[in-house]
Structures are given as C-alpha cells and as structure tokens.
Amino acid sequence: EVQLVESGGGLIQPGGSLRLSCAASGFTVSSNYMSWVRQAPGKGLEWVSVIYSGGNTYYEDSVKGRFTISRDNSKNTLYLQMNSLRGEDTAVYYCARHVTGAYWFDPWGQGTLVTVSS
Amino acid sequence: DIQMTQSPSSVSASVGDRVTVTCRASQVISSWLAWYQQKPGKAPKLLISAASNLQSGVPSRFSGSGSGTDFTLTISSLQPEDFATYYCQQANSFPLTFGGGTKVEIK
C-alpha cells in the first residue's frame, strides 16, 4: 500500500527552526517528484516546494531562502527544513507524491501541524 | 503566477441534488487541472485529473469537464458522503496553485 506519514510538527517561536519528515512506504521517494503543500487554519491549500527525482528543487516565493526540501534515499523519507519561521507559516503541512508525468498530487500524507507563536 | 478562481465558495444542497462547481484559470492551462475532495480534519483526495479523468475508485456520479481556462466539477446526485470542500488545482506551471475551495453543505 502506498502511504505517507508526516511528523515533526509542533509549537515553535517566531524566528525558530523546525524539520518536518515524511516517511514513505509502498514506493520509492527518490524515483518520484515529491511536494509539500500547506493549509493555514480554516484556509485553502498552498503549494510550498517540490523536489524532482533528479534532485532539482523549487519553492514558493514566500518560503524561498527559508525552507529547504530534501530526501534521504536510504530512509525513503522526504524532509522540509524550515528556518526563520513566521506567524504566517502556521499551517498543517502535507507531503504528497506527484502522479508520474504530471503535477497533481496522489497520495497525500495525513498532515502535521506547525504553529508559530510566542 | 496562475490564479485559480472557484465559484461558488459554498453551496447548500440536498441529497440527490445535482451540484456544479466552476473553476477559472487566469491563463490558458490546456487540460492541466485536477479536482480534490477534502473532508474536515483529513488530507485532500484526488478525484479527477487532466480535467476529466476520474480516478480509480471514485464514484461515477463525479465528473469533470473543460479545457483552456474554464472547468467544471459536477456531482450528478449528491450523496451524504459527498458533503466536503472541493478544490481545483492547476498543474500547468510552477508555482502550482489551487482555487479557494467550494464547501458543499447540507441544506
């Protein structure tokens, strides 16, 4: 069964750092495009970052220079390193696999909540 | 960036009703559009890809249509399990963007 399980969320002060993890099973992370998508409380969905199978990465403008997407092939796990966190980064963060050859998402993980507050 | 505009933002409907949600892209995206269903506290679920391709396991009462800039999601006969929020997403170019969502509520 293809599955994604996120972890690492929590309460963090503004300016702090956090690393999210997304453990995959049933497929190989490094052979797929993988993204992070976030959803602020009561709001819509916002794409954050993608890592291609070849290793190229792209970011949404508001997180560029602060967030880093990466993966550990030996652990079949995707990561999102988040630095210089702001209140507006408060959201549920989902990892998601891109359908082969396209930029829609399937499946998604269950999400992990990041709250940035003092 | 490509802006995705969904309407309506919410709709009240009864079981058995036909419900239509529209999504408009700010520029041509061909058929690079997906629809998702999200229930409270859950992750989104891919319903339709490439504007009209129903995903495996998704009931046939769901359908998608459109190309270019204007797209539609139709639920032909609303069932109790369909009450949720629906999002469109353009997959034409980065940054990938979503519509604001349409909440389908019980009338």
mmCIF file of C-alpha atoms in Angstrom:
data_model
loop_
_atom_site.group_PDB
_atom_site.id
_atom_site.type_symbol
_atom_site.label_atom_id
_atom_site.label_comp_id
_atom_site.label_asym_id
_atom_site.label_seq_id
_atom_site.Cartn_x
_atom_site.Cartn_y
_atom_site.Cartn_z
ATOM 1 C CA GLU A 1 0.000 0.000 0.000
ATOM 2 C CA VAL A 2 1.281 3.444 -0.896
ATOM 3 C CA GLN A 3 1.443 5.569 2.249
ATOM 4 C CA LEU A 4 2.957 8.811 3.503
ATOM 5 C CA VAL A 5 3.330 9.635 7.194
ATOM 6 C CA GLU A 6 4.442 13.101 8.299
ATOM 7 C CA SER A 7 5.984 14.003 11.626
ATOM 8 C CA GLY A 8 7.918 16.811 13.267
ATOM 9 C CA GLY A 9 5.285 19.489 13.653
ATOM 10 C CA GLY A 10 4.734 21.431 16.844
ATOM 11 C CA LEU A 11 4.736 24.808 18.539
ATOM 12 C CA ILE A 12 7.720 26.981 17.685
ATOM 13 C CA GLN A 13 8.559 30.607 18.411
ATOM 14 C CA PRO A 14 8.883 33.153 15.612
ATOM 15 C CA GLY A 15 12.375 33.036 14.169
ATOM 16 C CA GLY A 16 12.820 29.406 15.138
ATOM 17 C CA SER A 17 13.519 26.321 13.063
ATOM 18 C CA LEU A 18 11.761 23.015 12.585
ATOM 19 C CA ARG A 19 12.312 19.970 10.392
ATOM 20 C CA LEU A 20 9.375 18.019 9.068
ATOM 21 C CA SER A 21 9.703 14.412 7.964
ATOM 22 C CA CYS A 22 7.579 12.369 5.605
ATOM 23 C CA ALA A 23 8.175 8.637 5.664
ATOM 24 C CA ALA A 24 7.048 6.812 2.565
ATOM 25 C CA SER A 25 6.082 3.174 2.096
ATOM 26 C CA GLY A 26 4.961 1.232 -0.939
ATOM 27 C CA PHE A 27 7.051 3.275 -3.366
ATOM 28 C CA THR A 28 10.478 4.884 -3.709
ATOM 29 C CA VAL A 29 10.685 8.582 -2.866
ATOM 30 C CA SER A 30 13.768 9.162 -4.995
ATOM 31 C CA SER A 31 12.016 7.868 -8.124
ATOM 32 C CA ASN A 32 9.154 10.318 -7.828
ATOM 33 C CA TYR A 33 8.510 14.038 -7.738
ATOM 34 C CA MET A 34 7.509 14.945 -4.188
ATOM 35 C CA SER A 35 5.996 18.131 -2.795
ATOM 36 C CA TRP A 36 4.999 19.843 0.412
ATOM 37 C CA VAL A 37 1.631 21.595 0.499
ATOM 38 C CA ARG A 38 0.332 23.576 3.451
ATOM 39 C CA GLN A 39 -3.042 24.717 4.723
ATOM 40 C CA ALA A 40 -3.414 27.521 7.232
ATOM 41 C CA PRO A 41 -6.194 27.013 9.782
ATOM 42 C CA GLY A 42 -9.560 27.437 8.081
ATOM 43 C CA LYS A 43 -7.923 28.391 4.783
ATOM 44 C CA GLY A 44 -7.200 26.846 1.403
ATOM 45 C CA LEU A 45 -4.295 24.844 0.060
ATOM 46 C CA GLU A 46 -0.924 26.365 -0.811
ATOM 47 C CA TRP A 47 1.891 24.565 -2.607
ATOM 48 C CA VAL A 48 5.242 25.088 -0.865
ATOM 49 C CA SER A 49 8.032 23.149 -2.534
ATOM 50 C CA VAL A 50 8.882 20.290 -4.892
ATOM 51 C CA ILE A 51 11.872 18.009 -5.329
ATOM 52 C CA TYR A 52 12.270 16.242 -8.631
ATOM 53 C CA SER A 53 13.551 12.690 -8.953
ATOM 54 C CA GLY A 54 16.734 14.188 -10.393
ATOM 55 C CA GLY A 55 17.177 16.354 -7.319
ATOM 56 C CA ASN A 56 16.157 19.771 -8.641
ATOM 57 C CA THR A 57 14.086 21.791 -6.205
ATOM 58 C CA TYR A 58 11.638 24.703 -6.465
ATOM 59 C CA TYR A 59 9.948 26.853 -3.854
ATOM 60 C CA GLU A 60 7.009 29.164 -3.452
ATOM 61 C CA ASP A 61 8.272 32.739 -3.235
ATOM 62 C CA SER A 62 7.350 33.366 0.403
ATOM 63 C CA VAL A 63 9.474 30.457 1.651
ATOM 64 C CA LYS A 64 12.394 30.805 -0.757
ATOM 65 C CA GLY A 65 15.633 31.149 1.196
ATOM 66 C CA ARG A 66 13.999 29.985 4.442
ATOM 67 C CA PHE A 67 12.780 26.459 3.644
ATOM 68 C CA THR A 68 14.772 23.558 2.174
ATOM 69 C CA ILE A 69 13.289 20.375 0.750
ATOM 70 C CA SER A 70 15.442 17.267 0.726
ATOM 71 C CA ARG A 71 15.255 13.494 0.921
ATOM 72 C CA ASP A 72 17.152 10.586 2.415
ATOM 73 C CA ASN A 73 17.092 7.744 -0.071
ATOM 74 C CA SER A 74 18.307 5.199 2.482
ATOM 75 C CA LYS A 75 15.356 6.021 4.732
ATOM 76 C CA ASN A 76 12.884 6.598 1.886
ATOM 77 C CA THR A 77 11.959 9.837 3.618
ATOM 78 C CA LEU A 78 11.236 13.382 2.488
ATOM 79 C CA TYR A 79 12.111 16.386 4.620
ATOM 80 C CA LEU A 80 11.278 20.058 4.904
ATOM 81 C CA GLN A 81 13.736 22.161 6.875
ATOM 82 C CA MET A 82 12.024 25.364 7.933
ATOM 83 C CA ASN A 83 14.093 28.262 9.237
ATOM 84 C CA SER A 84 13.245 31.835 10.246
ATOM 85 C CA LEU A 85 9.667 30.802 10.876
ATOM 86 C CA ARG A 86 6.926 33.436 10.872
ATOM 87 C CA GLY A 87 3.366 33.522 12.146
ATOM 88 C CA GLU A 88 2.083 33.196 8.609
ATOM 89 C CA ASP A 89 3.831 29.815 8.314
ATOM 90 C CA THR A 90 1.330 28.386 10.801
ATOM 91 C CA ALA A 91 -0.422 25.579 8.936
ATOM 92 C CA VAL A 92 -0.943 21.889 8.533
ATOM 93 C CA TYR A 93 1.871 20.677 6.280
ATOM 94 C CA TYR A 94 1.164 17.798 3.943
ATOM 95 C CA CYS A 95 3.641 15.842 1.908
ATOM 96 C CA ALA A 96 2.350 14.472 -1.360
ATOM 97 C CA ARG A 97 3.581 12.421 -4.278
ATOM 98 C CA HIS A 98 3.134 13.701 -7.795
ATOM 99 C CA VAL A 99 1.410 11.347 -10.195
ATOM 100 C CA THR A 100 4.037 10.177 -12.684
ATOM 101 C CA GLY A 101 4.425 12.659 -15.507
ATOM 102 C CA ALA A 102 2.078 15.223 -14.025
ATOM 103 C CA TYR A 103 1.890 17.822 -11.311
ATOM 104 C CA TRP A 104 -1.201 16.715 -9.429
ATOM 105 C CA PHE A 105 -0.899 15.018 -6.098
ATOM 106 C CA ASP A 106 -1.704 11.458 -5.135
ATOM 107 C CA PRO A 107 -1.484 10.309 -2.422
ATOM 108 C CA TRP A 108 -1.183 12.803 0.412
ATOM 109 C CA GLY A 109 0.030 12.226 3.931
ATOM 110 C CA GLN A 110 -2.212 12.904 6.915
ATOM 111 C CA GLY A 111 -0.503 16.204 7.664
ATOM 112 C CA THR A 112 1.433 17.652 10.583
ATOM 113 C CA LEU A 113 0.531 20.916 12.316
ATOM 114 C CA VAL A 114 3.109 23.661 12.676
ATOM 115 C CA THR A 115 2.180 26.536 14.969
ATOM 116 C CA VAL A 116 4.442 29.580 15.027
ATOM 117 C CA SER A 117 3.661 31.690 18.057
ATOM 118 C CA SER A 118 5.339 33.264 21.061
ATOM 119 C CA ASP B 1 1.507 33.101 -11.253
ATOM 120 C CA ILE B 2 -1.708 31.481 -12.450
ATOM 121 C CA GLN B 3 -4.699 32.465 -10.343
ATOM 122 C CA MET B 4 -7.466 29.910 -9.888
ATOM 123 C CA THR B 5 -10.922 31.269 -9.109
ATOM 124 C CA GLN B 6 -13.562 28.870 -7.849
ATOM 125 C CA SER B 7 -17.260 29.538 -7.544
ATOM 126 C CA PRO B 8 -19.371 29.379 -5.576
ATOM 127 C CA SER B 9 -17.377 29.478 -2.332
ATOM 128 C CA SER B 10 -20.157 27.486 -0.700
ATOM 129 C CA VAL B 11 -23.326 25.746 -1.766
ATOM 130 C CA SER B 12 -26.179 24.262 0.243
ATOM 131 C CA ALA B 13 -27.712 21.220 -1.351
ATOM 132 C CA SER B 14 -29.848 18.200 -0.549
ATOM 133 C CA VAL B 15 -29.144 14.534 -1.044
ATOM 134 C CA GLY B 16 -29.952 13.707 -4.649
ATOM 135 C CA ASP B 17 -29.291 17.218 -5.951
ATOM 136 C CA ARG B 18 -27.021 17.960 -8.882
ATOM 137 C CA VAL B 19 -24.148 20.203 -7.853
ATOM 138 C CA THR B 20 -21.823 22.111 -10.169
ATOM 139 C CA VAL B 21 -18.597 23.829 -9.157
ATOM 140 C CA THR B 22 -16.687 26.026 -11.558
ATOM 141 C CA CYS B 23 -13.001 26.904 -11.693
ATOM 142 C CA ARG B 24 -11.455 29.582 -13.886
ATOM 143 C CA ALA B 25 -7.747 29.957 -14.569
ATOM 144 C CA SER B 26 -6.171 33.363 -15.149
ATOM 145 C CA GLN B 27 -4.413 31.996 -18.233
ATOM 146 C CA VAL B 28 -4.735 29.024 -20.538
ATOM 147 C CA ILE B 29 -3.756 25.765 -18.849
ATOM 148 C CA SER B 30 -4.973 23.315 -21.500
ATOM 149 C CA SER B 31 -6.284 20.316 -19.523
ATOM 150 C CA TRP B 32 -3.737 20.562 -16.731
ATOM 151 C CA LEU B 33 -6.331 20.663 -13.992
ATOM 152 C CA ALA B 34 -7.143 18.444 -11.029
ATOM 153 C CA TRP B 35 -10.027 18.333 -8.567
ATOM 154 C CA TYR B 36 -9.715 17.255 -4.928
ATOM 155 C CA GLN B 37 -12.177 16.475 -2.153
ATOM 156 C CA GLN B 38 -11.303 17.326 1.425
ATOM 157 C CA LYS B 39 -13.271 16.332 4.492
ATOM 158 C CA PRO B 40 -12.746 18.037 7.869
ATOM 159 C CA GLY B 41 -9.507 17.026 9.528
ATOM 160 C CA LYS B 42 -8.444 14.899 6.583
ATOM 161 C CA ALA B 43 -5.997 15.238 3.730
ATOM 162 C CA PRO B 44 -7.269 16.117 0.267
ATOM 163 C CA LYS B 45 -8.126 13.227 -2.038
ATOM 164 C CA LEU B 46 -7.566 13.333 -5.787
ATOM 165 C CA LEU B 47 -10.878 12.884 -7.604
ATOM 166 C CA ILE B 48 -10.209 13.966 -11.183
ATOM 167 C CA SER B 49 -7.026 14.597 -13.143
ATOM 168 C CA ALA B 50 -6.429 16.079 -16.583
ATOM 169 C CA ALA B 51 -9.723 17.947 -16.236
ATOM 170 C CA SER B 52 -11.928 14.924 -16.859
ATOM 171 C CA ASN B 53 -10.162 11.667 -15.897
ATOM 172 C CA LEU B 54 -11.930 10.058 -12.970
ATOM 173 C CA GLN B 55 -9.539 8.395 -10.546
ATOM 174 C CA SER B 56 -9.905 4.715 -9.804
ATOM 175 C CA GLY B 57 -12.445 4.090 -7.063
ATOM 176 C CA VAL B 58 -14.143 7.474 -7.385
ATOM 177 C CA PRO B 59 -17.907 7.096 -7.929
ATOM 178 C CA SER B 60 -19.176 7.790 -11.427
ATOM 179 C CA ARG B 61 -21.527 10.494 -10.127
ATOM 180 C CA PHE B 62 -18.458 12.748 -10.163
ATOM 181 C CA SER B 63 -17.399 14.189 -13.499
ATOM 182 C CA GLY B 64 -15.138 16.923 -14.749
ATOM 183 C CA SER B 65 -15.093 18.931 -17.933
ATOM 184 C CA GLY B 66 -13.458 21.905 -19.566
ATOM 185 C CA SER B 67 -10.188 22.997 -21.089
ATOM 186 C CA GLY B 68 -8.292 26.206 -21.607
ATOM 187 C CA THR B 69 -9.396 28.466 -18.766
ATOM 188 C CA ASP B 70 -12.851 27.238 -17.722
ATOM 189 C CA PHE B 71 -13.531 23.992 -15.892
ATOM 190 C CA THR B 72 -16.426 22.313 -14.126
ATOM 191 C CA LEU B 73 -16.830 19.648 -11.475
ATOM 192 C CA THR B 74 -20.281 18.063 -11.397
ATOM 193 C CA ILE B 75 -21.799 15.750 -8.830
ATOM 194 C CA SER B 76 -24.817 14.279 -10.571
ATOM 195 C CA SER B 77 -26.692 13.061 -7.499
ATOM 196 C CA LEU B 78 -25.302 14.265 -4.185
ATOM 197 C CA GLN B 79 -24.784 11.576 -1.558
ATOM 198 C CA PRO B 80 -24.311 12.047 2.198
ATOM 199 C CA GLU B 81 -20.608 11.189 1.952
ATOM 200 C CA ASP B 82 -20.072 13.967 -0.633
ATOM 201 C CA PHE B 83 -20.501 16.800 1.839
ATOM 202 C CA ALA B 84 -16.980 18.224 1.850
ATOM 203 C CA THR B 85 -14.835 21.007 0.440
ATOM 204 C CA TYR B 86 -13.673 20.735 -3.169
ATOM 205 C CA TYR B 87 -10.564 22.337 -4.614
ATOM 206 C CA CYS B 88 -9.293 22.745 -8.142
ATOM 207 C CA GLN B 89 -5.564 22.878 -8.863
ATOM 208 C CA GLN B 90 -3.674 23.940 -11.956
ATOM 209 C CA ALA B 91 -0.799 21.664 -12.920
ATOM 210 C CA ASN B 92 0.418 23.677 -15.893
ATOM 211 C CA SER B 93 3.282 25.592 -14.318
ATOM 212 C CA PHE B 94 5.016 26.476 -11.071
ATOM 213 C CA PRO B 95 4.034 27.765 -8.654
ATOM 214 C CA LEU B 96 1.262 25.205 -8.571
ATOM 215 C CA THR B 97 -1.891 26.943 -7.399
ATOM 216 C CA PHE B 98 -5.266 25.974 -6.008
ATOM 217 C CA GLY B 99 -8.690 27.509 -6.137
ATOM 218 C CA GLY B 100 -10.085 28.901 -2.922
ATOM 219 C CA GLY B 101 -12.368 25.936 -2.360
ATOM 220 C CA THR B 102 -16.091 25.223 -2.524
ATOM 221 C CA LYS B 103 -17.776 23.935 0.596
ATOM 222 C CA VAL B 104 -20.737 21.689 -0.160
ATOM 223 C CA GLU B 105 -23.063 21.809 2.817
ATOM 224 C CA ILE B 106 -26.258 20.032 3.783
ATOM 225 C CA LYS B 107 -29.402 22.013 3.070
#
